[in-house]
PDB file of C-alpha atoms in Angstrom:
ATOM      1  CA  MET O1252     -10.351  17.958  26.584  1.00 74.00           C
ATOM      2  CA  ASN O1253      -9.920  19.383  23.093  1.00 90.00           C
ATOM      3  CA  THR O1254      -7.211  18.005  20.847  1.00 96.00           C
ATOM      4  CA  SER O1255      -6.151  18.018  17.205  1.00 98.00           C
ATOM      5  CA  ILE O1256      -3.680  16.543  14.788  1.00 98.00           C
ATOM      6  CA  LYS O1257      -0.465  18.488  15.200  1.00 97.00           C
ATOM      7  CA  ASP O1258      -0.184  20.071  11.764  1.00 97.00           C
ATOM      8  CA  ARG O1259      -3.498  20.851  10.123  1.00 97.00           C
ATOM      9  CA  ASP O1260      -1.633  23.152   7.758  1.00 96.00           C
ATOM     10  CA  ALA O1261      -0.148  20.061   6.099  1.00 97.00           C
ATOM     11  CA  LEU O1262      -3.608  19.475   4.628  1.00 98.00           C
ATOM     12  CA  VAL O1263      -4.182  23.063   3.510  1.00 98.00           C
ATOM     13  CA  ILE O1264      -4.071  23.316  -0.287  1.00 98.00           C
ATOM     14  CA  LEU O1265      -3.138  26.376  -2.340  1.00 97.00           C
ATOM     15  CA  LYS O1266      -5.601  26.857  -5.196  1.00 96.00           C
ATOM     16  CA  PRO O1267      -4.714  28.504  -8.531  1.00 96.00           C
ATOM     17  CA  ASP O1268      -6.626  31.641  -7.529  1.00 96.00           C
ATOM     18  CA  GLY O1269      -4.399  32.058  -4.476  1.00 96.00           C
ATOM     19  CA  GLU O1270      -7.076  30.970  -2.012  1.00 96.00           C
ATOM     20  CA  PHE O1271      -6.397  28.325   0.622  1.00 97.00           C
ATOM     21  CA  HIS O1272      -8.545  25.193   0.800  1.00 98.00           C
ATOM     22  CA  LEU O1273      -8.874  23.053   3.946  1.00 98.00           C
ATOM     23  CA  GLY O1274      -8.024  19.574   2.765  1.00 98.00           C
ATOM     24  CA  LEU O1275      -8.235  17.905  -0.601  1.00 98.00           C
ATOM     25  CA  ASP O1276     -11.671  18.105  -2.188  1.00 98.00           C
ATOM     26  CA  GLN O1277     -13.518  15.830  -4.610  1.00 98.00           C
ATOM     27  CA  GLU O1278     -14.395  18.982  -6.542  1.00 98.00           C
ATOM     28  CA  PHE O1279     -10.726  19.067  -7.624  1.00 98.00           C
ATOM     29  CA  TYR O1280     -11.369  16.092  -9.911  1.00 98.00           C
ATOM     30  CA  THR O1281     -11.654  16.918 -13.589  1.00 97.00           C
ATOM     31  CA  THR O1282     -14.590  14.705 -14.596  1.00 97.00           C
ATOM     32  CA  LYS O1283     -18.225  14.894 -13.536  1.00 96.00           C
ATOM     33  CA  TRP O1284     -18.309  11.274 -12.333  1.00 96.00           C
ATOM     34  CA  LYS O1285     -15.241  11.694 -10.173  1.00 97.00           C
ATOM     35  CA  ARG O1286     -16.529  14.937  -8.697  1.00 97.00           C
ATOM     36  CA  LEU O1287     -19.857  13.276  -7.928  1.00 95.00           C
ATOM     37  CA  SER O1288     -18.539  10.063  -6.396  1.00 97.00           C
ATOM     38  CA  GLY O1289     -15.008  10.848  -5.293  1.00 98.00           C
ATOM     39  CA  CYS O1290     -15.377  11.480  -1.561  1.00 98.00           C
ATOM     40  CA  GLY O1291     -13.867   8.087  -0.643  1.00 99.00           C
ATOM     41  CA  PRO O1292     -10.626   8.427  -2.606  1.00 99.00           C
ATOM     42  CA  THR O1293     -10.439  12.056  -1.488  1.00 99.00           C
ATOM     43  CA  ALA O1294     -10.534  11.064   2.189  1.00 99.00           C
ATOM     44  CA  ALA O1295      -7.924   8.379   1.496  1.00 99.00           C
ATOM     45  CA  SER O1296      -5.783  11.003  -0.226  1.00 99.00           C
ATOM     46  CA  ASN O1297      -5.992  13.258   2.826  1.00 99.00           C
ATOM     47  CA  LEU O1298      -4.729  10.438   5.045  1.00 99.00           C
ATOM     48  CA  TYR O1299      -1.833   9.796   2.684  1.00 98.00           C
ATOM     49  CA  LEU O1300      -1.049  13.474   2.207  1.00 98.00           C
ATOM     50  CA  TYR O1301      -0.693  13.947   5.953  1.00 98.00           C
ATOM     51  CA  HIS O1302       1.908  11.187   6.031  1.00 97.00           C
ATOM     52  CA  LEU O1303       4.096  12.741   3.321  1.00 96.00           C
ATOM     53  CA  PRO O1304       7.172  14.803   4.274  1.00 93.00           C
ATOM     54  CA  ARG O1305       6.329  18.414   5.032  1.00 90.00           C
ATOM     55  CA  LEU O1306       7.265  21.105   2.541  1.00 90.00           C
ATOM     56  CA  ASP O1307       8.207  24.696   3.334  1.00 89.00           C
ATOM     57  CA  ARG O1308       5.037  25.734   1.503  1.00 92.00           C
ATOM     58  CA  ASN O1309       1.484  24.588   0.993  1.00 94.00           C
ATOM     59  CA  ARG O1310       0.980  21.924  -1.618  1.00 96.00           C
ATOM     60  CA  THR O1311      -0.799  23.120  -4.718  1.00 97.00           C
ATOM     61  CA  MET O1312      -4.112  21.910  -6.045  1.00 98.00           C
ATOM     62  CA  GLU O1313      -2.261  20.350  -8.989  1.00 97.00           C
ATOM     63  CA  GLU O1314      -0.001  18.388  -6.635  1.00 97.00           C
ATOM     64  CA  GLY O1315      -2.968  17.288  -4.573  1.00 98.00           C
ATOM     65  CA  LEU O1316      -4.919  16.201  -7.628  1.00 98.00           C
ATOM     66  CA  ALA O1317      -2.011  14.009  -8.735  1.00 98.00           C
ATOM     67  CA  ILE O1318      -2.302  12.115  -5.435  1.00 98.00           C
ATOM     68  CA  MET O1319      -6.074  11.898  -5.754  1.00 99.00           C
ATOM     69  CA  ASP O1320      -5.899  10.543  -9.301  1.00 98.00           C
ATOM     70  CA  GLU O1321      -3.421   7.852  -8.264  1.00 99.00           C
ATOM     71  CA  ILE O1322      -5.422   6.753  -5.225  1.00 99.00           C
ATOM     72  CA  TRP O1323      -8.609   6.717  -7.323  1.00 99.00           C
ATOM     73  CA  LYS O1324      -7.129   3.725  -9.179  1.00 98.00           C
ATOM     74  CA  TYR O1325      -7.262   1.785  -5.895  1.00 99.00           C
ATOM     75  CA  VAL O1326     -10.062   3.339  -3.842  1.00 99.00           C
ATOM     76  CA  THR O1327     -12.467   3.300  -6.758  1.00 98.00           C
ATOM     77  CA  PRO O1328     -16.139   4.229  -6.322  1.00 97.00           C
ATOM     78  CA  ARG O1329     -18.587   1.686  -7.681  1.00 93.00           C
ATOM     79  CA  PHE O1330     -21.661   2.555  -9.710  1.00 88.00           C
ATOM     80  CA  GLY O1331     -24.746   2.559  -7.538  1.00 82.00           C
ATOM     81  CA  GLY O1332     -22.939   2.824  -4.235  1.00 84.00           C
ATOM     82  CA  GLY O1333     -19.562   4.503  -4.437  1.00 93.00           C
ATOM     83  CA  VAL O1334     -17.192   3.508  -1.630  1.00 97.00           C
ATOM     84  CA  LYS O1335     -20.107   2.343   0.478  1.00 97.00           C
ATOM     85  CA  ASN O1336     -18.289   0.607   3.331  1.00 98.00           C
ATOM     86  CA  THR O1337     -14.978   0.538   5.144  1.00 99.00           C
ATOM     87  CA  LYS O1338     -13.899  -2.734   3.491  1.00 98.00           C
ATOM     88  CA  ILE O1339     -13.917  -1.242  -0.006  1.00 98.00           C
ATOM     89  CA  PHE O1340     -11.975   1.718   1.387  1.00 99.00           C
ATOM     90  CA  THR O1341      -9.345  -0.325   3.223  1.00 99.00           C
ATOM     91  CA  ASP O1342      -8.943  -2.951   0.488  1.00 99.00           C
ATOM     92  CA  GLY O1343      -8.088  -0.187  -1.963  1.00 99.00           C
ATOM     93  CA  MET O1344      -6.012   1.999   0.325  1.00 99.00           C
ATOM     94  CA  SER O1345      -4.000  -0.947   1.607  1.00 99.00           C
ATOM     95  CA  ALA O1346      -3.245  -2.094  -1.951  1.00 99.00           C
ATOM     96  CA  PHE O1347      -2.105   1.429  -2.813  1.00 99.00           C
ATOM     97  CA  LEU O1348       0.223   1.600   0.193  1.00 98.00           C
ATOM     98  CA  ARG O1349       1.703  -1.818  -0.564  1.00 98.00           C
ATOM     99  CA  ASP O1350       2.434  -0.722  -4.125  1.00 98.00           C
ATOM    100  CA  GLN O1351       4.103   2.393  -2.694  1.00 97.00           C
ATOM    101  CA  GLY O1352       6.367   0.153  -0.614  1.00 96.00           C
ATOM    102  CA  LYS O1353       4.915   1.411   2.662  1.00 97.00           C
ATOM    103  CA  SER O1354       4.591  -0.530   5.881  1.00 97.00           C
ATOM    104  CA  PHE O1355       1.348   0.181   7.669  1.00 98.00           C
ATOM    105  CA  THR O1356      -1.328  -0.942  10.046  1.00 98.00           C
ATOM    106  CA  VAL O1357      -4.997  -0.116   9.716  1.00 99.00           C
ATOM    107  CA  ASP O1358      -7.701   0.086  12.362  1.00 99.00           C
ATOM    108  CA  VAL O1359     -11.422   0.225  11.680  1.00 99.00           C
ATOM    109  CA  ILE O1360     -14.481   0.668  13.826  1.00 99.00           C
ATOM    110  CA  ASP O1361     -17.775   0.148  12.046  1.00 99.00           C
ATOM    111  CA  VAL O1362     -21.127   1.541  13.141  1.00 98.00           C
ATOM    112  CA  PRO O1363     -23.620  -0.964  11.678  1.00 98.00           C
ATOM    113  CA  LYS O1364     -27.137  -0.101  10.603  1.00 97.00           C
ATOM    114  CA  LYS O1365     -28.594  -2.365  13.289  1.00 96.00           C
ATOM    115  CA  LYS O1366     -28.118  -0.626  16.613  1.00 95.00           C
ATOM    116  CA  GLU O1367     -27.875  -3.890  18.530  1.00 97.00           C
ATOM    117  CA  LEU O1368     -24.734  -4.744  16.543  1.00 98.00           C
ATOM    118  CA  ARG O1369     -22.963  -1.471  17.263  1.00 97.00           C
ATOM    119  CA  LYS O1370     -20.097  -1.140  19.663  1.00 98.00           C
ATOM    120  CA  PRO O1371     -20.866   1.183  22.577  1.00 98.00           C
ATOM    121  CA  LEU O1372     -20.472   4.902  22.005  1.00 98.00           C
ATOM    122  CA  VAL O1373     -17.666   4.994  24.551  1.00 98.00           C
ATOM    123  CA  GLU O1374     -15.617   2.655  22.325  1.00 98.00           C
ATOM    124  CA  VAL O1375     -16.255   4.771  19.237  1.00 99.00           C
ATOM    125  CA  ARG O1376     -15.225   7.889  21.139  1.00 98.00           C
ATOM    126  CA  GLU O1377     -12.067   6.214  22.427  1.00 98.00           C
ATOM    127  CA  PHE O1378     -11.163   5.047  18.907  1.00 99.00           C
ATOM    128  CA  VAL O1379     -11.410   8.615  17.643  1.00 99.00           C
ATOM    129  CA  ARG O1380      -9.574  10.113  20.610  1.00 98.00           C
ATOM    130  CA  GLN O1381      -6.702   7.654  20.406  1.00 98.00           C
ATOM    131  CA  ALA O1382      -6.148   8.340  16.705  1.00 99.00           C
ATOM    132  CA  ILE O1383      -6.093  12.106  17.164  1.00 99.00           C
ATOM    133  CA  ASP O1384      -3.795  11.749  20.191  1.00 98.00           C
ATOM    134  CA  GLU O1385      -1.446   9.756  17.929  1.00 98.00           C
ATOM    135  CA  ASP O1386      -1.521  12.588  15.354  1.00 98.00           C
ATOM    136  CA  LEU O1387      -3.517  10.549  12.847  1.00 99.00           C
ATOM    137  CA  PRO O1388      -6.362  11.993  10.756  1.00 99.00           C
ATOM    138  CA  ILE O1389      -9.405   9.753  10.446  1.00 99.00           C
ATOM    139  CA  ALA O1390     -11.519   8.840   7.431  1.00 99.00           C
ATOM    140  CA  PHE O1391     -15.172   8.932   8.509  1.00 99.00           C
ATOM    141  CA  LEU O1392     -17.955   7.339   6.474  1.00 99.00           C
ATOM    142  CA  ASN O1393     -21.410   8.756   7.165  1.00 98.00           C
ATOM    143  CA  LEU O1394     -24.167   6.772   5.460  1.00 98.00           C
ATOM    144  CA  HIS O1395     -26.987   8.670   7.151  1.00 97.00           C
ATOM    145  CA  ASN O1396     -26.457  11.948   8.955  1.00 92.00           C
ATOM    146  CA  GLY O1397     -29.248  11.626  11.516  1.00 90.00           C
ATOM    147  CA  GLU O1398     -29.968  15.165  12.654  1.00 87.00           C
ATOM    148  CA  GLU O1399     -26.517  16.537  11.816  1.00 88.00           C
ATOM    149  CA  LYS O1400     -27.340  19.098   9.162  1.00 88.00           C
ATOM    150  CA  GLN O1401     -23.710  19.883   8.304  1.00 89.00           C
ATOM    151  CA  LEU O1402     -23.015  16.335   7.162  1.00 91.00           C
ATOM    152  CA  ASP O1403     -23.883  14.981   3.742  1.00 91.00           C
ATOM    153  CA  ALA O1404     -25.325  11.473   3.667  1.00 93.00           C
ATOM    154  CA  TRP O1405     -23.412   8.633   1.961  1.00 94.00           C
ATOM    155  CA  HIS O1406     -20.213  10.634   2.272  1.00 97.00           C
ATOM    156  CA  TRP O1407     -16.606  10.279   3.409  1.00 98.00           C
ATOM    157  CA  VAL O1408     -14.930  13.135   5.301  1.00 99.00           C
ATOM    158  CA  THR O1409     -11.653  13.682   7.180  1.00 99.00           C
ATOM    159  CA  VAL O1410     -11.589  14.133  10.960  1.00 99.00           C
ATOM    160  CA  VAL O1411      -8.728  16.366  12.152  1.00 99.00           C
ATOM    161  CA  GLY O1412      -9.625  17.045  15.787  1.00 99.00           C
ATOM    162  CA  ILE O1413     -12.098  16.700  18.630  1.00 98.00           C
ATOM    163  CA  GLU O1414     -13.719  19.072  21.078  1.00 97.00           C
ATOM    164  CA  MET O1415     -15.635  18.258  24.244  1.00 96.00           C
ATOM    165  CA  SER O1416     -18.691  20.299  25.145  1.00 94.00           C
ATOM    166  CA  THR O1417     -19.703  21.400  28.624  1.00 90.00           C
ATOM    167  CA  LYS O1418     -22.230  18.532  28.477  1.00 93.00           C
ATOM    168  CA  ASP O1419     -19.356  16.081  27.837  1.00 94.00           C
ATOM    169  CA  GLU O1420     -20.463  15.492  24.257  1.00 96.00           C
ATOM    170  CA  MET O1421     -17.747  14.845  21.672  1.00 98.00           C
ATOM    171  CA  TYR O1422     -17.647  17.058  18.593  1.00 98.00           C
ATOM    172  CA  LEU O1423     -15.575  16.133  15.546  1.00 98.00           C
ATOM    173  CA  ASP O1424     -13.579  18.791  13.706  1.00 98.00           C
ATOM    174  CA  ILE O1425     -13.903  17.825  10.055  1.00 99.00           C
ATOM    175  CA  PHE O1426     -12.383  19.035   6.799  1.00 99.00           C
ATOM    176  CA  ASP O1427     -14.995  18.747   4.055  1.00 98.00           C
ATOM    177  CA  GLY O1428     -15.428  20.730   0.864  1.00 96.00           C
ATOM    178  CA  GLY O1429     -12.595  23.064   1.787  1.00 97.00           C
ATOM    179  CA  LYS O1430     -14.198  24.077   5.064  1.00 97.00           C
ATOM    180  CA  LEU O1431     -13.918  23.210   8.749  1.00 98.00           C
ATOM    181  CA  ILE O1432     -17.170  21.897  10.191  1.00 98.00           C
ATOM    182  CA  SER O1433     -18.050  20.634  13.661  1.00 97.00           C
ATOM    183  CA  VAL O1434     -20.246  17.560  14.093  1.00 97.00           C
ATOM    184  CA  ASN O1435     -21.695  16.141  17.303  1.00 97.00           C
ATOM    185  CA  LEU O1436     -20.486  12.530  17.315  1.00 98.00           C
ATOM    186  CA  ASP O1437     -22.767  11.514  20.170  1.00 97.00           C
ATOM    187  CA  GLN O1438     -25.846  12.822  18.388  1.00 96.00           C
ATOM    188  CA  TRP O1439     -24.806  11.280  15.085  1.00 98.00           C
ATOM    189  CA  TYR O1440     -24.294   7.893  16.750  1.00 98.00           C
ATOM    190  CA  ALA O1441     -27.716   8.067  18.413  1.00 97.00           C
ATOM    191  CA  LYS O1442     -29.662   9.249  15.378  1.00 96.00           C
ATOM    192  CA  THR O1443     -27.983   7.788  12.287  1.00 97.00           C
ATOM    193  CA  LYS O1444     -30.215   5.197  10.628  1.00 97.00           C
ATOM    194  CA  ASP O1445     -27.613   3.571   8.397  1.00 97.00           C
ATOM    195  CA  GLY O1446     -24.425   4.056  10.402  1.00 98.00           C
ATOM    196  CA  GLY O1447     -21.002   4.246   8.811  1.00 98.00           C
ATOM    197  CA  GLY O1448     -17.478   3.773  10.080  1.00 99.00           C
ATOM    198  CA  PHE O1449     -14.071   5.185  10.928  1.00 99.00           C
ATOM    199  CA  VAL O1450     -10.686   4.240   9.434  1.00 99.00           C
ATOM    200  CA  VAL O1451      -7.190   5.042  10.708  1.00 99.00           C
ATOM    201  CA  TYR O1452      -3.881   4.253   8.985  1.00 99.00           C
ATOM    202  CA  ARG O1453      -0.507   4.212  10.706  1.00 98.00           C
ATOM    203  CA  ILE O1454       1.946   4.520   7.833  1.00 97.00           C
ATOM    204  CA  GLN O1455       5.689   3.943   8.038  1.00 91.00           C
ATOM    205  CA  ASP O1456       8.259   4.455   5.307  1.00 76.00           C
TER     206      ASP O1456
END
C-alpha cells in the first residue's frame, strides 16, 4: 500500500526566481560551511515547517531560511562529523522545541553499524509506515548508502511517503536537494555498512 503525508505542498518553497523547490535545502544557507554541513538542521527544519500553520501560499526561501538559521543554533553540525547520529539531532531539536514552548514526543529507531545489533527490517518498516500514516515526515540519517545511488552518504534527508513494490519491497519517497527521489529501504538496510537512523517528532502547540 502506498501512502504519503497529507500535504506535501506545505514543504514546497518558492524561490526568488519563481521556481518551486521540494523542501528546504542546505544550499539555501548563506555560508560555505553551512551549505556543506547543514543537512541535519535542514531536515529538522523540514519537520518543524510541516508542523507550522498552513498559509494560503507557499512559503518563500527567505522565510524558510529564517527557520533554518534558528534551528542551526540548536541542531549544530560539529567539525569532523556534522550531525553524525540521532542523539545529536534529537538533543538539539528537542531543546529548540522546548524554547519555542512546544509540547512534543520524539521517537527514534537506530540502524547500528553492527548488523547483529540492528532491529529487524520489519520493525524499521513499521516505524516508517506508522509515522507516515500519522501524517508525520521523518528525518532519515544515511551514513552509508549501500547500493542506493540516489542517496548521499553521511547525509540527512526528509521522508514524505512510502511505496510498496510488486515484490513487497518498501521504497521511501524523499525530499532532498529540492527534488523527489525514491530509495529502496529494504536494499539500503541490507547493504549499508555504517547504518543510520530515523527520527519522528509529534509536536503540539
